[in-house]
Coordinates of C-alpha atoms in Angstrom, one line a residue:
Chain A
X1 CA 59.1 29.1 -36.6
X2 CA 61.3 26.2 -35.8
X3 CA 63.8 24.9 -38.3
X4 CA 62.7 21.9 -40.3
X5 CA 64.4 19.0 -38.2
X6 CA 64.5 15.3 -38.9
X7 CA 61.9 15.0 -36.3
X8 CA 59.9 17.4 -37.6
X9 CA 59.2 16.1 -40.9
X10 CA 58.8 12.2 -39.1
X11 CA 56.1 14.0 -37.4
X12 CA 54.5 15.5 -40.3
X13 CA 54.6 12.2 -42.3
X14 CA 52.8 10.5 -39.0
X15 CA 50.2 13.1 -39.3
X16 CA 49.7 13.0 -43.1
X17 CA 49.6 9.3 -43.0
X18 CA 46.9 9.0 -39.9
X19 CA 44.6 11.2 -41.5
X20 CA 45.0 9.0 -44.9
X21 CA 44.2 6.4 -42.4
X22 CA 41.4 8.1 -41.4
X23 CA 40.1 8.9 -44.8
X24 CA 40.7 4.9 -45.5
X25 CA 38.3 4.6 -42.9
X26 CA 35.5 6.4 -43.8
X27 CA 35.1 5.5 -47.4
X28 CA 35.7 1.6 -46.4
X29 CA 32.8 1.9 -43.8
X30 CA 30.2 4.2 -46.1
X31 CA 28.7 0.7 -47.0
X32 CA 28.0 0.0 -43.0
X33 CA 25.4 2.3 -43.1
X34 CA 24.4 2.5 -46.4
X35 CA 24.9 -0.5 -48.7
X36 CA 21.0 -1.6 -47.6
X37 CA 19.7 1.5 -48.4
X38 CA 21.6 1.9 -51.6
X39 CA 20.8 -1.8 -52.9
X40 CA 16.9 -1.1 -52.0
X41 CA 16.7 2.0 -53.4
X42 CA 15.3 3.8 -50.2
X43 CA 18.2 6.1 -51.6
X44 CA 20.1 7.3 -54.3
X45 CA 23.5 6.5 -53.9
X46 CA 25.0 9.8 -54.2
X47 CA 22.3 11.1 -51.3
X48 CA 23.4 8.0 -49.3
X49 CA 26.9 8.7 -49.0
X50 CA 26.1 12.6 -48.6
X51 CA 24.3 11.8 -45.8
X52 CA 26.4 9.4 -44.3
X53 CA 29.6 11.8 -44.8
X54 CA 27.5 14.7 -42.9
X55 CA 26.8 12.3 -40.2
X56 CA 29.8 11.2 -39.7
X57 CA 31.2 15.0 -39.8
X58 CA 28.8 15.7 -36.7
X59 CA 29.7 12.5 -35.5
X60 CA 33.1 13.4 -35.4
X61 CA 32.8 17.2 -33.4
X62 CA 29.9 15.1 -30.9
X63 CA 33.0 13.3 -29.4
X64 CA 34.8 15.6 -27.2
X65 CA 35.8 12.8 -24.7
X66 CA 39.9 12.3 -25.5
X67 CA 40.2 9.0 -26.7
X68 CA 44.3 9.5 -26.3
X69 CA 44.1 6.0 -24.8
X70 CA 43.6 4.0 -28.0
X71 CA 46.6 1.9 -28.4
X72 CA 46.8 0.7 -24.9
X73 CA 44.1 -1.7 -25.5
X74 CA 46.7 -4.0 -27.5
X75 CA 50.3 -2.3 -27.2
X76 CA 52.3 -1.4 -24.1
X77 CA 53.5 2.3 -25.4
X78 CA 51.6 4.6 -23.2
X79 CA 50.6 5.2 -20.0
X80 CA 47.6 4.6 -18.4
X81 CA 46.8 8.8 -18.3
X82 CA 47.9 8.0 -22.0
X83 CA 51.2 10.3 -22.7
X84 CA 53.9 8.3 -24.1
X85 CA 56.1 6.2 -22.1
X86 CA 59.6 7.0 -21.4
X87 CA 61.7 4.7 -23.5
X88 CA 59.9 5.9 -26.6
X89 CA 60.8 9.4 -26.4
X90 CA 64.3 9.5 -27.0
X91 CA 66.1 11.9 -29.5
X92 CA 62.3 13.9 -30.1
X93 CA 60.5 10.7 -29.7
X94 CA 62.2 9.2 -32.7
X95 CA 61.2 5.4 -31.5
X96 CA 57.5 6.6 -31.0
X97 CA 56.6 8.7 -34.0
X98 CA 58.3 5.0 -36.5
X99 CA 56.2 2.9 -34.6
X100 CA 52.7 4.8 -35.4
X101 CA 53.9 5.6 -38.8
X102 CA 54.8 2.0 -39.9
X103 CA 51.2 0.9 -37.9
X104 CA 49.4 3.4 -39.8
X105 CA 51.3 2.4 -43.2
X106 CA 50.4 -1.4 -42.8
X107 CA 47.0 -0.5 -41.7
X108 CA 46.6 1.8 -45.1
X109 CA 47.7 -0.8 -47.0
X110 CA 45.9 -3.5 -46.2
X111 CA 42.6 -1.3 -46.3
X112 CA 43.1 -0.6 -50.1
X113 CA 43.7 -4.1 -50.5
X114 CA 40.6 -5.4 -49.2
X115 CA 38.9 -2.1 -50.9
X116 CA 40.4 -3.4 -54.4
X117 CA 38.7 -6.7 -53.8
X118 CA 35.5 -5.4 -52.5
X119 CA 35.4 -6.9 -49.0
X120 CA 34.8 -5.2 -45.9
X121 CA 37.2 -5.3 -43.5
X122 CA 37.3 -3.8 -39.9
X123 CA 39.6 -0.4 -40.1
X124 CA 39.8 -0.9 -36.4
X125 CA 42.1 -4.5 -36.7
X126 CA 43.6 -3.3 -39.3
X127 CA 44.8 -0.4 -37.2
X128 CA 45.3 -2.6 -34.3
X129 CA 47.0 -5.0 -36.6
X130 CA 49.4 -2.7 -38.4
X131 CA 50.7 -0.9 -34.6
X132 CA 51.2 -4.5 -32.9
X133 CA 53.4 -5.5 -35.9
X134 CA 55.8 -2.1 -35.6
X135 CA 55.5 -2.2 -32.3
X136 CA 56.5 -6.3 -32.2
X137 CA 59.0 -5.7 -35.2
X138 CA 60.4 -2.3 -32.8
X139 CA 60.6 -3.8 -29.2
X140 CA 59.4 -7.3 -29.5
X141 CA 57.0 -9.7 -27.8
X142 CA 56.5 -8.3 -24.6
X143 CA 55.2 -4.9 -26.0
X144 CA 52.1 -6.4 -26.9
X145 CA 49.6 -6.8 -24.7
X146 CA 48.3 -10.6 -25.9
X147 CA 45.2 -11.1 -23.2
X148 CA 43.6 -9.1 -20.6
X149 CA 43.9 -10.8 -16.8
X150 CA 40.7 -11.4 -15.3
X151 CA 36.9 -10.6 -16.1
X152 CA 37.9 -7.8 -17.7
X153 CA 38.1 -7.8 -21.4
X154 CA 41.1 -6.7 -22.7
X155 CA 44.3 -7.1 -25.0
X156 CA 44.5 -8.7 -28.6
X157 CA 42.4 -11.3 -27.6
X158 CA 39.8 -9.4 -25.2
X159 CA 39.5 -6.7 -27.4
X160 CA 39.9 -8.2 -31.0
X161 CA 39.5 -11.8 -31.2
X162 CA 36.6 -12.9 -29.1
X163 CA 34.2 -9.6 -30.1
X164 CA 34.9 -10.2 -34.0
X165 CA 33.9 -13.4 -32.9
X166 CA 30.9 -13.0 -31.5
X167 CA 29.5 -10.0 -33.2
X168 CA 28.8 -11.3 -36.9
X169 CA 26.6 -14.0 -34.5
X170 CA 25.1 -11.7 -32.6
X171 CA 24.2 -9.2 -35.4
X172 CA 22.7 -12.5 -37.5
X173 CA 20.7 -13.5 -35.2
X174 CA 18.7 -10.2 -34.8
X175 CA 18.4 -9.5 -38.2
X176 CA 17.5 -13.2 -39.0
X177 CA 14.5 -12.3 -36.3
X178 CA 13.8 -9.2 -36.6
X179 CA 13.6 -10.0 -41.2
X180 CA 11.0 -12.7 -40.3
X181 CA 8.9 -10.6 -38.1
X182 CA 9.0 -7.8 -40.6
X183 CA 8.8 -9.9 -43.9
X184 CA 5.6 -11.6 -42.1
X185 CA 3.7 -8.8 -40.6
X186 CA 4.3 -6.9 -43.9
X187 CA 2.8 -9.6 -45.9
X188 CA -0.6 -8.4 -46.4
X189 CA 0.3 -4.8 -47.4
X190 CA 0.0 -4.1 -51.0
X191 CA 4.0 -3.6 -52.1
X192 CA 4.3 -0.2 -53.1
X193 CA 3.0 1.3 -49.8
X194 CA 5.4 -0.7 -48.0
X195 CA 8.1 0.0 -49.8
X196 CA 7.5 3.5 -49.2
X197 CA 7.1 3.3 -45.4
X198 CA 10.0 1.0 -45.1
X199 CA 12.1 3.6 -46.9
X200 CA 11.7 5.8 -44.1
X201 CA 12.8 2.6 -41.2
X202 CA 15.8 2.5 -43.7
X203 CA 17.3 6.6 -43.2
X204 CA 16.5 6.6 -39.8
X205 CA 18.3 3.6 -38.7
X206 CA 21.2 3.8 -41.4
X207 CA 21.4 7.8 -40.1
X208 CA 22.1 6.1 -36.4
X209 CA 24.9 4.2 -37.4
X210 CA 26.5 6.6 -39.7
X211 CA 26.4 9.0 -36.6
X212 CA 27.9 6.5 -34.0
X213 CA 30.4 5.5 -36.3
X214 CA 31.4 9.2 -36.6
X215 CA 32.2 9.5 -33.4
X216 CA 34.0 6.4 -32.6
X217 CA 36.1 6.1 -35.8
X218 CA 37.2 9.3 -36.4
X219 CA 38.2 9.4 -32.4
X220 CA 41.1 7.0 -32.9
X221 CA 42.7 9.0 -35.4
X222 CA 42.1 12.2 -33.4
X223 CA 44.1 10.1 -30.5
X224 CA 46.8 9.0 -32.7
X225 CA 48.0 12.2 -33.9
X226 CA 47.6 13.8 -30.5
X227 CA 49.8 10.6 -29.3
X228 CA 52.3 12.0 -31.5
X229 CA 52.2 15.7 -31.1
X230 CA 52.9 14.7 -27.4
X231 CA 55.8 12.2 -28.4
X232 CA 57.6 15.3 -30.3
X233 CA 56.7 17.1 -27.3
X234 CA 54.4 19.8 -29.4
X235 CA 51.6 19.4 -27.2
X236 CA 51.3 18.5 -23.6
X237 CA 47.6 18.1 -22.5
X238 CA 46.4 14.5 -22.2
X239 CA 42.8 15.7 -21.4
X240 CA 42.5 17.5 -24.7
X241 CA 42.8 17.1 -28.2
X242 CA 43.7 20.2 -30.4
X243 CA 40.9 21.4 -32.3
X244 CA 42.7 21.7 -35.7
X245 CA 43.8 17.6 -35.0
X246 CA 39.9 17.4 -34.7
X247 CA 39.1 19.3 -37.6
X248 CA 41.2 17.8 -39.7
X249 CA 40.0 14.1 -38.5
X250 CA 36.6 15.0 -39.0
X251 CA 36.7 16.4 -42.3
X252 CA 39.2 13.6 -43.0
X253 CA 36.9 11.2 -42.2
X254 CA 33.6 12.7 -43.9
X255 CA 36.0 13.0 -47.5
X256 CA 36.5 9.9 -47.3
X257 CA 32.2 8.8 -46.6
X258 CA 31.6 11.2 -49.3
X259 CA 34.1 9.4 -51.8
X260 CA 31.9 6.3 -51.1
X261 CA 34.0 2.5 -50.7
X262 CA 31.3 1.8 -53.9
X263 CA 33.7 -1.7 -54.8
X264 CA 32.7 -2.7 -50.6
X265 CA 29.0 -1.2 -51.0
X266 CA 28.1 -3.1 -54.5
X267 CA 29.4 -6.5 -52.2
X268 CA 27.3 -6.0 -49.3
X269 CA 24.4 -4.4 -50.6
X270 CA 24.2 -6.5 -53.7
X271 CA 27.1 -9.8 -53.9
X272 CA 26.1 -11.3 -50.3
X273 CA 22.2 -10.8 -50.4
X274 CA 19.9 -9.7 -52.7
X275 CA 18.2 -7.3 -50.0
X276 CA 14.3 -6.1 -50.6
X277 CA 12.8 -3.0 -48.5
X278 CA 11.5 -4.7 -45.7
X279 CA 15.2 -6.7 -45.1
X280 CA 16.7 -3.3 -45.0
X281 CA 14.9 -1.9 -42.0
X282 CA 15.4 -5.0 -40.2
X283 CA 18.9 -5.8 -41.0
X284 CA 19.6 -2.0 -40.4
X285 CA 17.5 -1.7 -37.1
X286 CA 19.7 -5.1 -35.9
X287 CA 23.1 -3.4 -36.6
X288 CA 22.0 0.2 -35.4
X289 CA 20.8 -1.5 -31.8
X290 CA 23.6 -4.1 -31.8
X291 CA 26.5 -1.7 -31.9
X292 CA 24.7 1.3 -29.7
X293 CA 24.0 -1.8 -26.9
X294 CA 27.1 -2.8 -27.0
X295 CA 29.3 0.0 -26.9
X296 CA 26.6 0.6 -23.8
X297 CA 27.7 -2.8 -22.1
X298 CA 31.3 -2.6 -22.4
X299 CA 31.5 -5.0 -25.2
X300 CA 32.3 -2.7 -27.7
X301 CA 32.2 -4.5 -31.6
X302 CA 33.1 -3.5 -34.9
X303 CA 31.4 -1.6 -37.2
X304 CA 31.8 -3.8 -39.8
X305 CA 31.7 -6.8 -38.4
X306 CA 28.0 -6.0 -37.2
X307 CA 27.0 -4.8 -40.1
X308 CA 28.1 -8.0 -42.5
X309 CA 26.2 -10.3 -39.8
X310 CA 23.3 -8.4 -40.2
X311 CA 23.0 -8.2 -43.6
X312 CA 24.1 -12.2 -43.3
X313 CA 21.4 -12.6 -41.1
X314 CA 18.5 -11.1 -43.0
X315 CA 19.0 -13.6 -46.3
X316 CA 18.9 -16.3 -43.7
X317 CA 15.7 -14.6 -42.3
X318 CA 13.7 -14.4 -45.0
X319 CA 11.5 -16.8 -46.5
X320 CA 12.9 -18.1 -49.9
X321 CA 16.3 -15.7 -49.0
X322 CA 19.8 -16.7 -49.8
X323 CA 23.0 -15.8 -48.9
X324 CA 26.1 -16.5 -51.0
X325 CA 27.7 -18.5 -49.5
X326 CA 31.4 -18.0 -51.8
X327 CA 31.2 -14.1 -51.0
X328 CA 30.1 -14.5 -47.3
X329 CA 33.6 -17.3 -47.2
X330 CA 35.9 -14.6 -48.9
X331 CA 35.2 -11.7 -46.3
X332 CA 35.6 -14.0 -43.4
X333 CA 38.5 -15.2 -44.7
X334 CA 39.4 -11.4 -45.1
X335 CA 38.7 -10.9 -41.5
X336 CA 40.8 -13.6 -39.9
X337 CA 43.7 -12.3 -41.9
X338 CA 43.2 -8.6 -41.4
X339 CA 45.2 -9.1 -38.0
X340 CA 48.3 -10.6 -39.4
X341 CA 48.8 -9.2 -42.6
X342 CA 48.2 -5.7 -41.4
X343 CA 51.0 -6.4 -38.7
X344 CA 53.1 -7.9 -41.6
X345 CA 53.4 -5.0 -43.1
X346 CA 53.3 -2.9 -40.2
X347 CA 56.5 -4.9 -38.9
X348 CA 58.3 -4.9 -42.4
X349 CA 57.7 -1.3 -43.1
X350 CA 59.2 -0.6 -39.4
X351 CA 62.5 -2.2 -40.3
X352 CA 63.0 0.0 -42.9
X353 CA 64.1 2.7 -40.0
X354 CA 66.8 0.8 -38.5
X355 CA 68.0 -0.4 -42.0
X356 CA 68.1 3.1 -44.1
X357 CA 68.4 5.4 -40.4
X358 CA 66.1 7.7 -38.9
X359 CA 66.2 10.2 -41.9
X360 CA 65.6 7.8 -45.0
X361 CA 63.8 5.3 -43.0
X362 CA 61.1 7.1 -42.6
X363 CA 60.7 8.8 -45.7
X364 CA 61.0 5.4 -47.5
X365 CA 58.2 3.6 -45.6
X366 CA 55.8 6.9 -46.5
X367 CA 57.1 6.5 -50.1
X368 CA 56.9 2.7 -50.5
X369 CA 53.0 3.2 -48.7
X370 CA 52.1 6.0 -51.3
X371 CA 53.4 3.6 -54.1
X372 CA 51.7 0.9 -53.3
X373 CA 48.8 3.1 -53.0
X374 CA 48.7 4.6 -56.2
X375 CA 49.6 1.2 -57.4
X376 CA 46.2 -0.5 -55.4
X377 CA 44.1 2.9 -57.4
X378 CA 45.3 1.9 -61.1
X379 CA 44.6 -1.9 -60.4
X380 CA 41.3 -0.5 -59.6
X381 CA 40.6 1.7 -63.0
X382 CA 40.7 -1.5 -64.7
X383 CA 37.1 -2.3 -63.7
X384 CA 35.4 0.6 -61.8
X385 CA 32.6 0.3 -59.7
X386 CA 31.3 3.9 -59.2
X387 CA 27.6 5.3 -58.4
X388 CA 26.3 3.8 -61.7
X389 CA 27.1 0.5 -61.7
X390 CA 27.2 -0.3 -57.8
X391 CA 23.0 -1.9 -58.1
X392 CA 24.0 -3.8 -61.2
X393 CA 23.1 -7.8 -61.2
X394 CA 26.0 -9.2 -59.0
X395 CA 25.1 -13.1 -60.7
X396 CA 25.7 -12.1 -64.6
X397 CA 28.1 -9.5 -64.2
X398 CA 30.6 -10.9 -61.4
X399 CA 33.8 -9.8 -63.0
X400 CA 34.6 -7.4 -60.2
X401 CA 36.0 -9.6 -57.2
X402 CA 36.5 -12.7 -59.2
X403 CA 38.8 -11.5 -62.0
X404 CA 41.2 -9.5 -59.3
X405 CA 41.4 -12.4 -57.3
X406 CA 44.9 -14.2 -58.0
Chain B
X1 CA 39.5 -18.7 -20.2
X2 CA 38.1 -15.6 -17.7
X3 CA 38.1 -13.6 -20.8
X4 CA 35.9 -16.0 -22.9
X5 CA 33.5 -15.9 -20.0
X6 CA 34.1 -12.4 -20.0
X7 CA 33.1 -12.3 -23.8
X8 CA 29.8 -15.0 -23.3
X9 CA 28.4 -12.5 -20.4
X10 CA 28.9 -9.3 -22.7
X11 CA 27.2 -11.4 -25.9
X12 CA 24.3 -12.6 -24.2
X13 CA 23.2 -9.3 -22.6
X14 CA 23.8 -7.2 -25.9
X15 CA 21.7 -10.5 -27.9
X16 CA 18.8 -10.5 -25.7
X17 CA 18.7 -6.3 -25.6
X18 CA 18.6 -6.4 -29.4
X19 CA 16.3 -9.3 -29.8
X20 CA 14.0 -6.9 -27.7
X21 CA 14.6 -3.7 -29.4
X22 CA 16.9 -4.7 -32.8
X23 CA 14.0 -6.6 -34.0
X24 CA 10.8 -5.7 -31.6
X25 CA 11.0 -2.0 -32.9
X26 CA 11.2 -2.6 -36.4
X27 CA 8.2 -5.5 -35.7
X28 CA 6.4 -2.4 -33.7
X29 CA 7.4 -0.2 -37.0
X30 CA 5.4 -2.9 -39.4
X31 CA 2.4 -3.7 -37.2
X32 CA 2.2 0.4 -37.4
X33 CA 2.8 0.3 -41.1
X34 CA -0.1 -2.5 -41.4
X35 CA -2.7 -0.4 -39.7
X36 CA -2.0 2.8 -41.3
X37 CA -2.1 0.9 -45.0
X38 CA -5.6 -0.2 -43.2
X39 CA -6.7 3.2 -43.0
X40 CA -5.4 3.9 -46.1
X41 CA -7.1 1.5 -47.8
X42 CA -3.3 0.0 -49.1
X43 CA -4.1 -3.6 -47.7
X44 CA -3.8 -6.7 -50.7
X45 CA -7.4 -8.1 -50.8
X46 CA -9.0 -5.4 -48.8
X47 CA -12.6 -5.3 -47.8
X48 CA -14.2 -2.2 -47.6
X49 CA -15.3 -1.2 -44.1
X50 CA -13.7 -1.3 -40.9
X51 CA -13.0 1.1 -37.9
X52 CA -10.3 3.4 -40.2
X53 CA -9.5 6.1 -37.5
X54 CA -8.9 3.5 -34.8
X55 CA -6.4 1.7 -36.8
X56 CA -4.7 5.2 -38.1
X57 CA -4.4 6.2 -34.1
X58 CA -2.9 3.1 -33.3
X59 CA -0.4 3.1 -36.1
X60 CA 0.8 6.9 -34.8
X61 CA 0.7 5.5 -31.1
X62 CA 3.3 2.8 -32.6
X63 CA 5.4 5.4 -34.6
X64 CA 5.5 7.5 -31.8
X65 CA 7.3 4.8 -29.9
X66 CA 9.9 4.1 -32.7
X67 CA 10.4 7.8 -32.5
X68 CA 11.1 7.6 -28.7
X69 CA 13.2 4.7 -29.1
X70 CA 15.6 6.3 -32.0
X71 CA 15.4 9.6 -29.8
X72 CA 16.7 7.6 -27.1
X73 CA 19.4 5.8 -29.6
X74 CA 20.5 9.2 -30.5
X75 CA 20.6 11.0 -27.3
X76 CA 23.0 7.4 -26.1
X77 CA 25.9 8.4 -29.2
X78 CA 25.6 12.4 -28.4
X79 CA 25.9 11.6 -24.5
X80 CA 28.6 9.1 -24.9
X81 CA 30.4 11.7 -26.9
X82 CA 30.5 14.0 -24.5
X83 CA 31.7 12.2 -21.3
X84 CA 28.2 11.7 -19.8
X85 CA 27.1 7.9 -19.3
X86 CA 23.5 7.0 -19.5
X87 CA 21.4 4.7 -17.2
X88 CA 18.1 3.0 -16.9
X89 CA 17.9 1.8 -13.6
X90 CA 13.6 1.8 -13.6
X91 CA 12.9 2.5 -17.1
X92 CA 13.8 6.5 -17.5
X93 CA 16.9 6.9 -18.7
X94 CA 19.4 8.8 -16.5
X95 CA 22.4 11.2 -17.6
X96 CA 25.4 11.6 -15.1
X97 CA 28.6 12.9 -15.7
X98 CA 31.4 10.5 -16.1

């Protein structure tokens, strides 16, 4: 056993907060896969997020490729092979291990924030977001990697900007055709044997992107920790990931599925569009094929940002559907601020190090994150949104995003 | 500039694969669906009568390629898991190792 160092607890406060990160990130993307089939009853919600947190369990043990890389999409701190460079590693990697705690801080926050007021947000820009701001706040502007050169997509803008962009579009205008199709070939079947074979379009297809989400998701987390094990210069491989990092990511990640983001589920399944059977296989078919054909093309595209277009896409779609227009304008405005304000925090939480020192500093930004969490978890007691209440009316019972909003 | 070019090329190719597939297969789904309520007799305003088993074989022809198709959907996330790419140069889709 090695003394308890300094470095040593920095490194264990990186590695608690990525896999709180991580468990962030599966309970805020539970309604991705499973808000239609909640709000259409295909399935109960406790056997939807079951499912969805086994899923993303296997999901997570499927994906043995090292995605160590992660960060170099948007920050300069690694190399291409992925270790760490140089500069950061001074005095047990000191630099490196601040920069990914005060990322993953910012990105926390800003995840429970969203959570509290029931909007989806991607978990990958808020990651993104919350390392650019240490990262700017730690070395400054050239550290970031703005735009890709070339064809090839890549940097904040290649990899951030222009796919959350396009892929709400994209994603709408599937489901928008595929829900006409659907709604108009389904016409003539008498309801209640529809409803039952669409039930079965909905598991299937909601099973697909619970399972791709597993392993892409839980990946980055698996990659940040290893990142730092290698900055404190406890592991040394950067072609493998230690199994108990991916253990602990995958059970991290299916926790958090299991917990169920039900404040996020009850706005997507219920607040945007009111969703009946046949709009759940086609918005669900539309975001299953949209994210498997992109992550096939090289244009990989968020999770969430898919998901919303579709389910966007099928009011639109559907004869006499509607979306709501005042929800649909609160999460986009969530989106275009997800960026920034998870880098605000991310950059403010990383000048606590310099300020207190490398002891306090870091111990402070985990404190200050955990407050604020618990903090974000009362707020939310005050009107709960839990497996019984998630199908209730959105229109006569709205109280849940409106009164929180300030 | 490149890399919103860059973006348009990636969009269009992943729109007009999912027009195809993100909203033919759940169309192929419901077409099965309608002949199989045929059979069933689960049609509104159905008329007696009718060639029942053809309709049920069609509808399980259809499933079956929704099955293929979610098979194939599947097999893409476990292959891309584990380091192998996937390819469909013709139509049958090739592993190799990345």
């Amino acid at each position: 056993m090695s003394n308890v160092t300094p470095e040593l607890i920095l490194l264990g406060l990186v590695v608690l907060t990525a896999l709180a990160f991580d468990f962030t990130n599966g309970f805020h993307d539970t309604a991705n896969a499973m808000a239609t089939s909640i709000a259409t009853r295909a399935l109960t919600p406790k056997a939807a997020v079951t499912l969805s947190a086994v899923l993303n369990l296997v999901g997570a043990f499927l994906s043995v490729e090292v995605a160590l890389t992660v960060t170099n999409s948007v920050i300069k701190i690694q190399n291409a092979d992925g270790s760490p460079k140089g500069e950061f590693l001074a005095g047990g990697g000191h630099l490196l291990l601040v920069i990914l705690l005060a990322g993953l801080a910012g990105a926390i926050t800003w995840n429970l924030l969203t959570w509290l007021f029931g909007l989806p947000s991607s978990s990958s820009h808020a990651l993104f977001g919350g390392l650019i701001g240490s990262t700017l706040a730690a070395v400054g502007p050239n550290a970031v990697k703005w735009i890709g050169t070339g064809a090839k997509l890549d940097g904040v803008i290649g990899k951030v900007v222009l796919p959350a962009l396009f892929a709400p579009v994209i994603a709408g205008i599937v489901a928008a055709t595929g829900t006409w199709l659907v709604m108009r070939l389904s016409r003539t079947i008498s309801q209640r044997y529809a409803n039952a074979g669409f039930k079965w379009g909905q598991i299937g297809t909601a099973s697909l992107v619970s399972l791709s989400h597993g392993t892409n998701d839980a990946q980055k987390t698996m990659g940040v920790i290893t990142l730092a094990l290698i900055g404190a210069g406890m592991w040394h491989d950067t072609h493998a990931i230690p199994w108990e990092v991916k253990v602990a990511c995958a059970i991290a990640i299916a926790l958090g599925t299991f917990l169920g983001g039900w404040r996020i589920i009850r706005t997507m399944g219920k607040g945007l569009v009111e969703i009946s059977p046949p709009q759940g296989v086609a918005a669900e078919s539309s975001s299953a094929c949209v994210i498997l054909a992109s992550s096939q093309l090289g244009f990989a595209l968020s999770t969430t940002h898919v998901a919303t277009g579709s389910i966007m896409g099928t009011g639109l779609g559907a004869p006499g559907g509607k979306v709501r227009w005042r929800v649909a304008g609160r999460m986009v405005i969530a989106w275009l601020i997800t960026l920034p304000c998870a880098g605000a925090v991310g950059a403010l939480m990383y000048l606590l190090d310099p300020l207190l020192g490398p002891i306090w500093g870091p111990i402070v930004i985990f404190g200050i994150m955990v407050g604020l969490a618990l903090w974000m978890f009362l707020h939310s007691r005050r009107d709960i949104v839990d497996p019984h209440n998630v199908n209730d009316e959105w229109e006569p019972t709205t109280p849940a995003p409106e009164k929180a909003s300030v | 500039m490149d890399q919103f070019l860059a973006a348009v090329d990636g969009a269009w190719r992943v729109l007009l694969t999912c027009l195809l597939l993100g909203a033919g297969l759940p169309s192929l789904y419901t077409i099965g669906l309608r002949n199989l309520a045929f059979a069933d007799g689960a049609l509104n305003d159905q008329v007696s009568g009718g060639r029942r088993g053809l309709h049920r074989a069609i509808a399980y022809a259809l499933f079956a390629i929704v099955v293929l198709a979610i098979l194939l959907g599947l097999s893409y996330i476990i292959a891309h898991g584990f380091g192998w790419s996937i390819g469909f140069n013709g139509i049958v889709p090739t592993f190799t190792k990345k």
